[in-house]
PDB file of C-alpha atoms in Angstrom:
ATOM      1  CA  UNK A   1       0.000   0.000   0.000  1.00  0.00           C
ATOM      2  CA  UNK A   2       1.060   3.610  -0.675  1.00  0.00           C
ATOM      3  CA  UNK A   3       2.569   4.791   2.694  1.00  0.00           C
ATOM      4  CA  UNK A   4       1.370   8.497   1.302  1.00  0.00           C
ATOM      5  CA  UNK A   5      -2.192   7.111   1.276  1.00  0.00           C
ATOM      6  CA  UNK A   6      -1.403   5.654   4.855  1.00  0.00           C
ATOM      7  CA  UNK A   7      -0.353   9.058   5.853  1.00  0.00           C
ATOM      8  CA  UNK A   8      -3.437  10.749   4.374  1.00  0.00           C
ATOM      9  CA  UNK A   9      -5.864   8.457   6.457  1.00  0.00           C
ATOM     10  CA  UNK A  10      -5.108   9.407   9.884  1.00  0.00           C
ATOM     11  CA  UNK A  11      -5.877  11.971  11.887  1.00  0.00           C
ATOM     12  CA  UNK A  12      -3.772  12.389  14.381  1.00  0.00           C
ATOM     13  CA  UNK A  13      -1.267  14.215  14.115  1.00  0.00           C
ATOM     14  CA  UNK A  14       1.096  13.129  17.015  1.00  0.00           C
ATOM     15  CA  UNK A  15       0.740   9.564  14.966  1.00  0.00           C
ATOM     16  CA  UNK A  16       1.197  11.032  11.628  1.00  0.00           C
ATOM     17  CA  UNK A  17       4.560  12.399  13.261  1.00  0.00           C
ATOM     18  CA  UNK A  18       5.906   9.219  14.489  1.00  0.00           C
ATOM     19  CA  UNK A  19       4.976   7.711  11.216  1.00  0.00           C
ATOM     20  CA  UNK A  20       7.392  10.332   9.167  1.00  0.00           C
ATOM     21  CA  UNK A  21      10.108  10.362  11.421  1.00  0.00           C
ATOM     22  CA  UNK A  22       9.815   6.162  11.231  1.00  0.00           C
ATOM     23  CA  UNK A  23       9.769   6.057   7.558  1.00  0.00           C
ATOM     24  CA  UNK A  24      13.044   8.872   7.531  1.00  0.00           C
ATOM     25  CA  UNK A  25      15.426   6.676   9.850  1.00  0.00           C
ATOM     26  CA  UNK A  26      14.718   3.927   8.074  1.00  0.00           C
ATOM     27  CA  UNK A  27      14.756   5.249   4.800  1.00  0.00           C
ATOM     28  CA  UNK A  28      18.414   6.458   5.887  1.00  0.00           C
ATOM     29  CA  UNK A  29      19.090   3.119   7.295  1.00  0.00           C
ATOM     30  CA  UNK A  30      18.824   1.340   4.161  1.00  0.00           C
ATOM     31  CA  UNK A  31      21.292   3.778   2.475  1.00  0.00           C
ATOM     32  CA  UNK A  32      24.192   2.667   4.555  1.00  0.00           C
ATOM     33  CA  UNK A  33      27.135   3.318   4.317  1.00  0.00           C
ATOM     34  CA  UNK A  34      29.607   2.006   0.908  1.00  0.00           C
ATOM     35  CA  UNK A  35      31.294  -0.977   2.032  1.00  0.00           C
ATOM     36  CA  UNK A  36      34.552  -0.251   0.153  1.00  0.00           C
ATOM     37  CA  UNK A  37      35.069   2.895   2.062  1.00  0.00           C
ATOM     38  CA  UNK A  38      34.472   0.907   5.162  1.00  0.00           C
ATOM     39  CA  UNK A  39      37.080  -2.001   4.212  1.00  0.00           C
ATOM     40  CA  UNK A  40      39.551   0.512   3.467  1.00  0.00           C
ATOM     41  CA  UNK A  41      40.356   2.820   6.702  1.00  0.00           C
ATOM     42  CA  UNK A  42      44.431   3.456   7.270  1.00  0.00           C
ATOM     43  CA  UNK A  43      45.814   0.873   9.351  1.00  0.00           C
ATOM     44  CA  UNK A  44      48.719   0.018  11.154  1.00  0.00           C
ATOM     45  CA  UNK A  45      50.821  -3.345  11.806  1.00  0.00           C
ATOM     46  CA  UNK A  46      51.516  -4.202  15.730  1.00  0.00           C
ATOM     47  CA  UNK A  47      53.742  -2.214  18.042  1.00  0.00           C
ATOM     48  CA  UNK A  48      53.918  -0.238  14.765  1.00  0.00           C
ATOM     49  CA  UNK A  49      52.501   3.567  14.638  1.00  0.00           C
ATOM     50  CA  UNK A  50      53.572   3.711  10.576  1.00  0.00           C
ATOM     51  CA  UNK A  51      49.971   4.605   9.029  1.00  0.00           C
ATOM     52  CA  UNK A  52      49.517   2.003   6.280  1.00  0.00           C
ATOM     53  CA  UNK A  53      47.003   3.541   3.771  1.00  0.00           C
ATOM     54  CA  UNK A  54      46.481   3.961  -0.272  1.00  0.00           C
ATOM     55  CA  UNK A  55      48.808   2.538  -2.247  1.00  0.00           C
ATOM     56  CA  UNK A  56      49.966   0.758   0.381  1.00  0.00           C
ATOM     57  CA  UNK A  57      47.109  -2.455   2.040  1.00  0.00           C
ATOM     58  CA  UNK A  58      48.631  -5.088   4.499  1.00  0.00           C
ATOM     59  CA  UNK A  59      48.254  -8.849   3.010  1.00  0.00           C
ATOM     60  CA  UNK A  60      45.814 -10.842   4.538  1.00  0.00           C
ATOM     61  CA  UNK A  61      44.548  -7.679   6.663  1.00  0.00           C
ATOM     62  CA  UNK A  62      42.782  -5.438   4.015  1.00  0.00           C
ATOM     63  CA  UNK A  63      41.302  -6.017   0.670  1.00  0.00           C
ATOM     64  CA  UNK A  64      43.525  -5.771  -2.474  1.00  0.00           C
ATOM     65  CA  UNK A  65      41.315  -3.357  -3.505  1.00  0.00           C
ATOM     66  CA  UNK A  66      42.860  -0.844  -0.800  1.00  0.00           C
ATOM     67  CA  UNK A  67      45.657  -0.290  -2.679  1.00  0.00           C
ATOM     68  CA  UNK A  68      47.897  -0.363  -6.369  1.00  0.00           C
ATOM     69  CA  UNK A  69      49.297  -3.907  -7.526  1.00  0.00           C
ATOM     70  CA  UNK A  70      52.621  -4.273  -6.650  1.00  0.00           C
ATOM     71  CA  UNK A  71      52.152  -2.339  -3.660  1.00  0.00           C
ATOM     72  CA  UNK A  72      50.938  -5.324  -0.880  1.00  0.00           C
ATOM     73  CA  UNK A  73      52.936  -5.718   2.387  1.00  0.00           C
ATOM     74  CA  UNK A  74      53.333  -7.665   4.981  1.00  0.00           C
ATOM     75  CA  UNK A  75      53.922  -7.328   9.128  1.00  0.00           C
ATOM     76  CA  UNK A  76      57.554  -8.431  10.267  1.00  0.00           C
ATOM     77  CA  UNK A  77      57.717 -10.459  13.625  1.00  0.00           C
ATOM     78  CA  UNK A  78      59.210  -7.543  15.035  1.00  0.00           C
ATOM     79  CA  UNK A  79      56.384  -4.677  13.818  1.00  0.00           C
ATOM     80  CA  UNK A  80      58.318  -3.497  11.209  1.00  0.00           C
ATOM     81  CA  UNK A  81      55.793  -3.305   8.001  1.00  0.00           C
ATOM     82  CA  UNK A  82      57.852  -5.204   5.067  1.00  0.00           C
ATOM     83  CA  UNK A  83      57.711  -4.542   1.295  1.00  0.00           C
ATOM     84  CA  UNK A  84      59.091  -7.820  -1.074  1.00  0.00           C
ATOM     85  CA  UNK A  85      60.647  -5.994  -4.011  1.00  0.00           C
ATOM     86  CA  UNK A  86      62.727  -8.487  -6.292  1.00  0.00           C
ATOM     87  CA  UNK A  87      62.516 -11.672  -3.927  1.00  0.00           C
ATOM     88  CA  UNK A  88      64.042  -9.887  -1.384  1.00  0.00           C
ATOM     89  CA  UNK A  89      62.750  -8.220   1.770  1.00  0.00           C
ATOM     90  CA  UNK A  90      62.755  -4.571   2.948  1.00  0.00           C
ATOM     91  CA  UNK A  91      61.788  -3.070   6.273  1.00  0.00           C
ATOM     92  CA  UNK A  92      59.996  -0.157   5.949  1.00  0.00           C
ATOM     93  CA  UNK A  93      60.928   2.758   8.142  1.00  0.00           C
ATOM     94  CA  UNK A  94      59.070   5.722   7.211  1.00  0.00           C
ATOM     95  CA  UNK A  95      56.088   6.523   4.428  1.00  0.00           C
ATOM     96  CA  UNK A  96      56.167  10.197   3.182  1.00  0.00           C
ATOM     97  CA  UNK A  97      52.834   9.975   1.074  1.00  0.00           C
ATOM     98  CA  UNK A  98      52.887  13.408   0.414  1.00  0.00           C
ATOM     99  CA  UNK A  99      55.618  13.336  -1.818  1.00  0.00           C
ATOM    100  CA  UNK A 100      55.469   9.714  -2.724  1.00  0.00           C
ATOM    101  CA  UNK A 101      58.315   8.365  -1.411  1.00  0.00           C
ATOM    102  CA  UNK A 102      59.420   5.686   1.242  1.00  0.00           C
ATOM    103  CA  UNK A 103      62.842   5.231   3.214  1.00  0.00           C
ATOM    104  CA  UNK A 104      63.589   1.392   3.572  1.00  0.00           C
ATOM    105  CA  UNK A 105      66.467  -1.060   4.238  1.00  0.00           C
ATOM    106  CA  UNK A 106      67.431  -4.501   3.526  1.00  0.00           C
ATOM    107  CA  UNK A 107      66.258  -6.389   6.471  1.00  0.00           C
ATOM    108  CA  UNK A 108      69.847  -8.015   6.105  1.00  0.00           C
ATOM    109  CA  UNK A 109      71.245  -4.927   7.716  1.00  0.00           C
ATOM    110  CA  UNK A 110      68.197  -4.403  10.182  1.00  0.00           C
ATOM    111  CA  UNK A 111      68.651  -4.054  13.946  1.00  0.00           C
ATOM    112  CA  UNK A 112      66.007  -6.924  14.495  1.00  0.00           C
ATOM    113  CA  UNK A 113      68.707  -9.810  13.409  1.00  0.00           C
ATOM    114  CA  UNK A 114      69.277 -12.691  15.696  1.00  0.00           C
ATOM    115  CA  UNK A 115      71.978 -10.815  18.467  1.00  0.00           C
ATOM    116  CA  UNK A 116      73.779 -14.250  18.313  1.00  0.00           C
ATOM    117  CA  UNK A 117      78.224 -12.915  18.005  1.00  0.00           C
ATOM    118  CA  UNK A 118      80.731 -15.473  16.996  1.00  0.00           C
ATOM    119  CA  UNK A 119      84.089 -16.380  19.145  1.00  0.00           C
ATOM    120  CA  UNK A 120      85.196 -13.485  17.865  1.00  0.00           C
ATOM    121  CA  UNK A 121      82.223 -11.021  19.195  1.00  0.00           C
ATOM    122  CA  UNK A 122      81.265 -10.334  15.848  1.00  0.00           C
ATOM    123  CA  UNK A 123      77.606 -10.039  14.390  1.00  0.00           C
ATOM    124  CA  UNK A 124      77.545 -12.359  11.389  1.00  0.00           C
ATOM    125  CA  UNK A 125      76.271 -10.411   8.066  1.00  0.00           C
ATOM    126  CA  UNK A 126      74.643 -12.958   5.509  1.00  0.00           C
ATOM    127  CA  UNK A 127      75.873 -12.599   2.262  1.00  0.00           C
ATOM    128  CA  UNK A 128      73.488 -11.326  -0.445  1.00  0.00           C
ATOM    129  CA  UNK A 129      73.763 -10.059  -3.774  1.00  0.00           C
ATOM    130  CA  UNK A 130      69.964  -8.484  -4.161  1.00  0.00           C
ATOM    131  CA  UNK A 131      71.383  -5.461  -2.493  1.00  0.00           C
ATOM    132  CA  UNK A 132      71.159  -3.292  -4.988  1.00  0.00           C
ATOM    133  CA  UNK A 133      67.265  -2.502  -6.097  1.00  0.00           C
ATOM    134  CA  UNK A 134      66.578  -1.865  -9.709  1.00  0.00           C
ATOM    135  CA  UNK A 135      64.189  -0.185 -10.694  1.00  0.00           C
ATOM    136  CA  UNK A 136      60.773  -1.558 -11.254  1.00  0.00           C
ATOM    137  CA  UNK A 137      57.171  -0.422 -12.973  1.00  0.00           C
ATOM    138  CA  UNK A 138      56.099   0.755  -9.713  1.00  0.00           C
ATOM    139  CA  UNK A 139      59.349   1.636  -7.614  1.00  0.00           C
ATOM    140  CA  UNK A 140      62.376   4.016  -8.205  1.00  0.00           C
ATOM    141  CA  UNK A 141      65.292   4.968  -6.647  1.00  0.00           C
ATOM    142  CA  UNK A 142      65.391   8.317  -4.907  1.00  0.00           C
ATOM    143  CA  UNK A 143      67.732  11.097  -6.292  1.00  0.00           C
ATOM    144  CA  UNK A 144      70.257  12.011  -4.108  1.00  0.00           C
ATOM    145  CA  UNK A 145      71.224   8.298  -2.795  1.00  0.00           C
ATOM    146  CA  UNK A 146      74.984   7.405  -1.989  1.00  0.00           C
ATOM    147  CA  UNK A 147      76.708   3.934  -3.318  1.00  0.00           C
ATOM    148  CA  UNK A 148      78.575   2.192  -0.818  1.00  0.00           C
ATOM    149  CA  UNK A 149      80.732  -0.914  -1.859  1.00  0.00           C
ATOM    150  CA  UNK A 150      80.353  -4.005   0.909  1.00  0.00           C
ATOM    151  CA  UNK A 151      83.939  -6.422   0.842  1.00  0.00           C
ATOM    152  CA  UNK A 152      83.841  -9.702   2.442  1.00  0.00           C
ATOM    153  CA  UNK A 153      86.466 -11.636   3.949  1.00  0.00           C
ATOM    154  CA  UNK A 154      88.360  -9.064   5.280  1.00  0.00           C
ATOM    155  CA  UNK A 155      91.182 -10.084   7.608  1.00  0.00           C
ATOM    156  CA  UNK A 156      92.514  -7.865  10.863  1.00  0.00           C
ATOM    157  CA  UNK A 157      92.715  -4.338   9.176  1.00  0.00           C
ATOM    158  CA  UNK A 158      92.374  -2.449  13.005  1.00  0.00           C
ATOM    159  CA  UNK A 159      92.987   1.549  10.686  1.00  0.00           C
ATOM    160  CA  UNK A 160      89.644   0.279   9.042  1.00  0.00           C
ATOM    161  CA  UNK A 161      87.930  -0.843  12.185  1.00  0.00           C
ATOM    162  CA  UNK A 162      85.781   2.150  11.622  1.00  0.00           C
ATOM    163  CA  UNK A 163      84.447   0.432   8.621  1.00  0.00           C
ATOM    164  CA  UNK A 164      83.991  -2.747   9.857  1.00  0.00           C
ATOM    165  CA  UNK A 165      79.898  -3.652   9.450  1.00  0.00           C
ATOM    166  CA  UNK A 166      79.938  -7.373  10.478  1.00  0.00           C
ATOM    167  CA  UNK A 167      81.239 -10.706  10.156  1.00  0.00           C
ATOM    168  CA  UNK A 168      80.625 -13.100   7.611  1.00  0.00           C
ATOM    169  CA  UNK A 169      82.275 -15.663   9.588  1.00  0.00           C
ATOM    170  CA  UNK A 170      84.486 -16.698  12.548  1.00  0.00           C
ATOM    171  CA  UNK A 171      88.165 -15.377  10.449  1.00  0.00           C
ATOM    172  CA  UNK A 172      86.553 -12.900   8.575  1.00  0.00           C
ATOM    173  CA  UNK A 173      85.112  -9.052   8.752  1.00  0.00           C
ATOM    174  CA  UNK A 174      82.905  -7.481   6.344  1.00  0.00           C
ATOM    175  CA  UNK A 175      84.051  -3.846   5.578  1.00  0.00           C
ATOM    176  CA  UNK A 176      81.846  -0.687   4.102  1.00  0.00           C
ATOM    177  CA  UNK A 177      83.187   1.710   1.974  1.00  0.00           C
ATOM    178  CA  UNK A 178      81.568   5.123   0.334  1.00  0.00           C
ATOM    179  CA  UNK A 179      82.903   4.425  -3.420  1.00  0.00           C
ATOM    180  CA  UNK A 180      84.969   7.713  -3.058  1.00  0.00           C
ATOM    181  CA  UNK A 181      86.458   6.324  -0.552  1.00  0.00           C
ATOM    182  CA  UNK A 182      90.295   6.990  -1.027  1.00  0.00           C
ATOM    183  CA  UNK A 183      90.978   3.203   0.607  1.00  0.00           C
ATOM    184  CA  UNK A 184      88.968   1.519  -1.728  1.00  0.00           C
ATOM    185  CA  UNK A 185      92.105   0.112  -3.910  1.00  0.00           C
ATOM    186  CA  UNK A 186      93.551  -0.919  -0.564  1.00  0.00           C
ATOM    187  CA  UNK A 187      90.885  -2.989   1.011  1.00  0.00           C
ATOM    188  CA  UNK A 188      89.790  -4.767  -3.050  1.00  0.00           C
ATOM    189  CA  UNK A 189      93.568  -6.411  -2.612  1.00  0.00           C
ATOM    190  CA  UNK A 190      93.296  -7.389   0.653  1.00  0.00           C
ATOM    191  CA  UNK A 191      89.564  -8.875   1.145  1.00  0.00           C
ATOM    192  CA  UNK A 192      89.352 -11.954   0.201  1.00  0.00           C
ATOM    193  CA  UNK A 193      85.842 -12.389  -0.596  1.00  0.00           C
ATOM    194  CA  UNK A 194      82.783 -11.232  -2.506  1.00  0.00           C
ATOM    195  CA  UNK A 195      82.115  -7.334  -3.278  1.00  0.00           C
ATOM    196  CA  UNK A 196      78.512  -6.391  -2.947  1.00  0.00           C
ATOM    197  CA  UNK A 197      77.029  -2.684  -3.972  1.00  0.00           C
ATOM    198  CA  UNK A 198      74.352  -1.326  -1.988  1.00  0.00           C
ATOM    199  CA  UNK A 199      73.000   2.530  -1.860  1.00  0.00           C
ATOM    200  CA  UNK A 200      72.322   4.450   1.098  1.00  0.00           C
ATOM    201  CA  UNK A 201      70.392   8.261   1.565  1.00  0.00           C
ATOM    202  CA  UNK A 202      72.904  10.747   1.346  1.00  0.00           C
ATOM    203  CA  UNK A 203      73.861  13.057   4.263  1.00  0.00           C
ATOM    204  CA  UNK A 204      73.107  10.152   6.960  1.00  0.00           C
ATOM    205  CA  UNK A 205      74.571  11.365   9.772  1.00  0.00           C
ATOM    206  CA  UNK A 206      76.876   8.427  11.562  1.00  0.00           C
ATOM    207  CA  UNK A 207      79.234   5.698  10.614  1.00  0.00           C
ATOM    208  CA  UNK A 208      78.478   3.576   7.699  1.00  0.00           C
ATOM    209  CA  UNK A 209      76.942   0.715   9.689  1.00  0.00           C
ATOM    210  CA  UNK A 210      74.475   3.247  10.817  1.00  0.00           C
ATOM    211  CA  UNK A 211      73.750   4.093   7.298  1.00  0.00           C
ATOM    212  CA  UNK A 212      73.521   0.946   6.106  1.00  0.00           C
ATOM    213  CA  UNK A 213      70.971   0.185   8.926  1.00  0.00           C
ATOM    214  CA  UNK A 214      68.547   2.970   8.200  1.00  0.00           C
ATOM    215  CA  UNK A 215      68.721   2.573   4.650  1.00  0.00           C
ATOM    216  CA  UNK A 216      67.445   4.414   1.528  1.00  0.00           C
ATOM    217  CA  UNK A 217      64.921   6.076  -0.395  1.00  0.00           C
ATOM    218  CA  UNK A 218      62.313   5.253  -3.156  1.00  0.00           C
ATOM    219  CA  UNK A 219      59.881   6.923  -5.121  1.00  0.00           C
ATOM    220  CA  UNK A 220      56.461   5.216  -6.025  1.00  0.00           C
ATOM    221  CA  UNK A 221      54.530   5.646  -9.038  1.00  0.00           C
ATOM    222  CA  UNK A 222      50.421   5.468  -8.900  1.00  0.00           C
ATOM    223  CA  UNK A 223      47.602   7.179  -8.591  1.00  0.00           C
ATOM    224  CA  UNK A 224      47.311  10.641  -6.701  1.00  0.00           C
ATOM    225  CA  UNK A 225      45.048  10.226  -3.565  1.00  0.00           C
ATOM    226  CA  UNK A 226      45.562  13.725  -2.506  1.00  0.00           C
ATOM    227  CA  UNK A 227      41.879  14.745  -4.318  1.00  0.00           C
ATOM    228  CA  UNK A 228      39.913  11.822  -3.022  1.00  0.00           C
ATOM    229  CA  UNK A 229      41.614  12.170   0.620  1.00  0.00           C
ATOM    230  CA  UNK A 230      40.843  15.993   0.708  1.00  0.00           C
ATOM    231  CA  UNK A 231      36.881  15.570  -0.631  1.00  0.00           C
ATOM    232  CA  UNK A 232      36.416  13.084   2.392  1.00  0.00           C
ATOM    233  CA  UNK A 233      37.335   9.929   0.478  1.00  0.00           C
ATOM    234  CA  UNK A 234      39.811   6.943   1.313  1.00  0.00           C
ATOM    235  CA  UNK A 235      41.445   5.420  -2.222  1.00  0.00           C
ATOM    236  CA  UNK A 236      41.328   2.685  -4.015  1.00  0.00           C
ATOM    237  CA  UNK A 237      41.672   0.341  -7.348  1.00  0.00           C
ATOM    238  CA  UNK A 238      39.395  -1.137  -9.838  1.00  0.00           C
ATOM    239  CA  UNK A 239      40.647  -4.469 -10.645  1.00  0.00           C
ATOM    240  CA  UNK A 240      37.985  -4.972 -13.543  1.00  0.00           C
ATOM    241  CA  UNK A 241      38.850  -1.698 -15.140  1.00  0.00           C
ATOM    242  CA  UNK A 242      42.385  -1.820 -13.744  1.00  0.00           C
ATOM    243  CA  UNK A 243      41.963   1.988 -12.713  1.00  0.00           C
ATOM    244  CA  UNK A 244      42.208   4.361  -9.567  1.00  0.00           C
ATOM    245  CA  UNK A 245      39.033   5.225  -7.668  1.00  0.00           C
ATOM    246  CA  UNK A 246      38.019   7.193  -5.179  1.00  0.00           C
ATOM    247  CA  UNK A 247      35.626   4.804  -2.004  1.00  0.00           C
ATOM    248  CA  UNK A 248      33.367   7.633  -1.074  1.00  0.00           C
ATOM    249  CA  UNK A 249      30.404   7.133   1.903  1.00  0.00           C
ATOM    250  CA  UNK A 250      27.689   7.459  -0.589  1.00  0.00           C
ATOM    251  CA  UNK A 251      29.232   4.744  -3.631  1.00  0.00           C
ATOM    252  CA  UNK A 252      32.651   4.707  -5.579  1.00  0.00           C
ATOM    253  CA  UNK A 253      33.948   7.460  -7.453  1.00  0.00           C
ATOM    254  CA  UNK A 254      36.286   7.966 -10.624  1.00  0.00           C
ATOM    255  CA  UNK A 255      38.278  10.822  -8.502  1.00  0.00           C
ATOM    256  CA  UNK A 256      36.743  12.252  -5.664  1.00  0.00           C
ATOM    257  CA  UNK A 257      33.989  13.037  -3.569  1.00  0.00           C
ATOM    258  CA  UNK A 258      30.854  14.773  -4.329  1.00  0.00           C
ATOM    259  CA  UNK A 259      27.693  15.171  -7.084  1.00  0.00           C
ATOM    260  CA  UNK A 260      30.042  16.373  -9.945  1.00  0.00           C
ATOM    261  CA  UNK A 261      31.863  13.326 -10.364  1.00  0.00           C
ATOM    262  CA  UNK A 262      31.971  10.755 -12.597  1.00  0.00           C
ATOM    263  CA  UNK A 263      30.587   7.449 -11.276  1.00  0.00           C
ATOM    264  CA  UNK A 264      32.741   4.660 -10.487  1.00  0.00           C
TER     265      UNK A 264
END
């Protein structure tokens, strides 16, 4: 039956009231909320206060459809959030989103390793040649980053103690060197084993373990979530039209918030 017609036949008024204000809330009920824009709130990984939103989504703890391809991450043991770029893990450190870029380090070089030391007191450095990152569809380098050259099996060299990053094992040092370095002839003739390059951000202040510990920067490349974020809107990708959208209260959006746009 036609609730206006319902409306129409009674008289009172106080009933005709509670009959409107019924047929309002739940008219408003059934509108709801967009469940998209509910899935999709920034998150964080334990003991962790590094906001995790658009392009970034945590595997296994938001929808894919949080974030870009390519850009999924996990939650280290330790807190740490961790991006697999190349089959090999980086701990992320800090997430600038307003100018796209990320600092990271090879979780070989990360503060969280086992504290087991050999005879010899040393902290044993695994060797690794996916060091250096190239560059891929959705990750660049940072300008500005420093190459530092990693020498294994390094005997007693105490005037390059200062250099000294680990142990690889229980005869052996590992040595760091900025590729200006002016002892960088020296220590190639008298370490023994492998030479691994690695970057690390420029103008870290501290030795070169330090560096090598707090790592480096990249640039990402995907959609701009600054015009969603700022109409009220938390971002998002359409894996059937392989596009950027905007998860808005009311429904999905091509951009951002609000009647002018486009439908998603």
């Amino acid at each position: 039956m036609n609730i206006f017609f319902i409306l129409r036949s009674l008289s009172s008024p106080l009933i005709l009231s509670y009959i409107i204000i019924f047929y309002l809330l739940a008219k408003n009920t059934s509108c709801g909320v967009d469940p998209k824009f509910l899935a999709c709130p920034p998150t964080t990984c334990a003991n962790n206060n590094q906001s995790i939103s658009y392009p970034f989504y945590i595997q296994g703890k938001q929808e894919p459809f949080c974030g870009n391809p390519g850009f999924g991450i996990s939650c280290g043991p330790n807190g740490f959030p961790i991006l697999n770029l190349s089959n090999t893990q980086y701990i992320i450190h800090q997430i600038f989103y307003e100018n796209q870029t990320l600092r990271v380090s090879n979780t070989a070089f990360s503060v969280s390793r086992p504290n087991t030391t050999n005879s010899k007191g040393c902290l044993p450095l695994p060797l690794t040649q996916n060091l250096t990152l190239p560059s891929t569809r959705e990750f660049d380098i940072a300008p500005n980053q420093t190459d530092i050259r990693l020498f294994y099996g390094c005997g007693s060299l105490p005037w390059l103690e200062e250099h000294k990053v680990g142990c690889f094992n229980e005869t052996s040092s590992v040595l760091a060197l900025y590729k200006e370095d002016k002892n960088i002839s020296f220590v190639s003739k008298n370490c023994q084993g492998e030479v691994v390059d690695t970057i690390v951000e420029d103008g870290i202040i501290g030795g070169n373990e330090e560096a090598l510990t707090k790592g480096f920067l990249l640039t990402w490349k995907a959609g701009n979530c600054s015009v969603c974020h700022n109409t009220g809107g938390r971002c998002g990708f359409d894996f059937v039209m392989y596009t950027f959208r905007c998860f808005c209260t009311d429904r999905v959006h091509s951009a951002k918030c609000g009647p002018d746009d486009d439908p998603g």
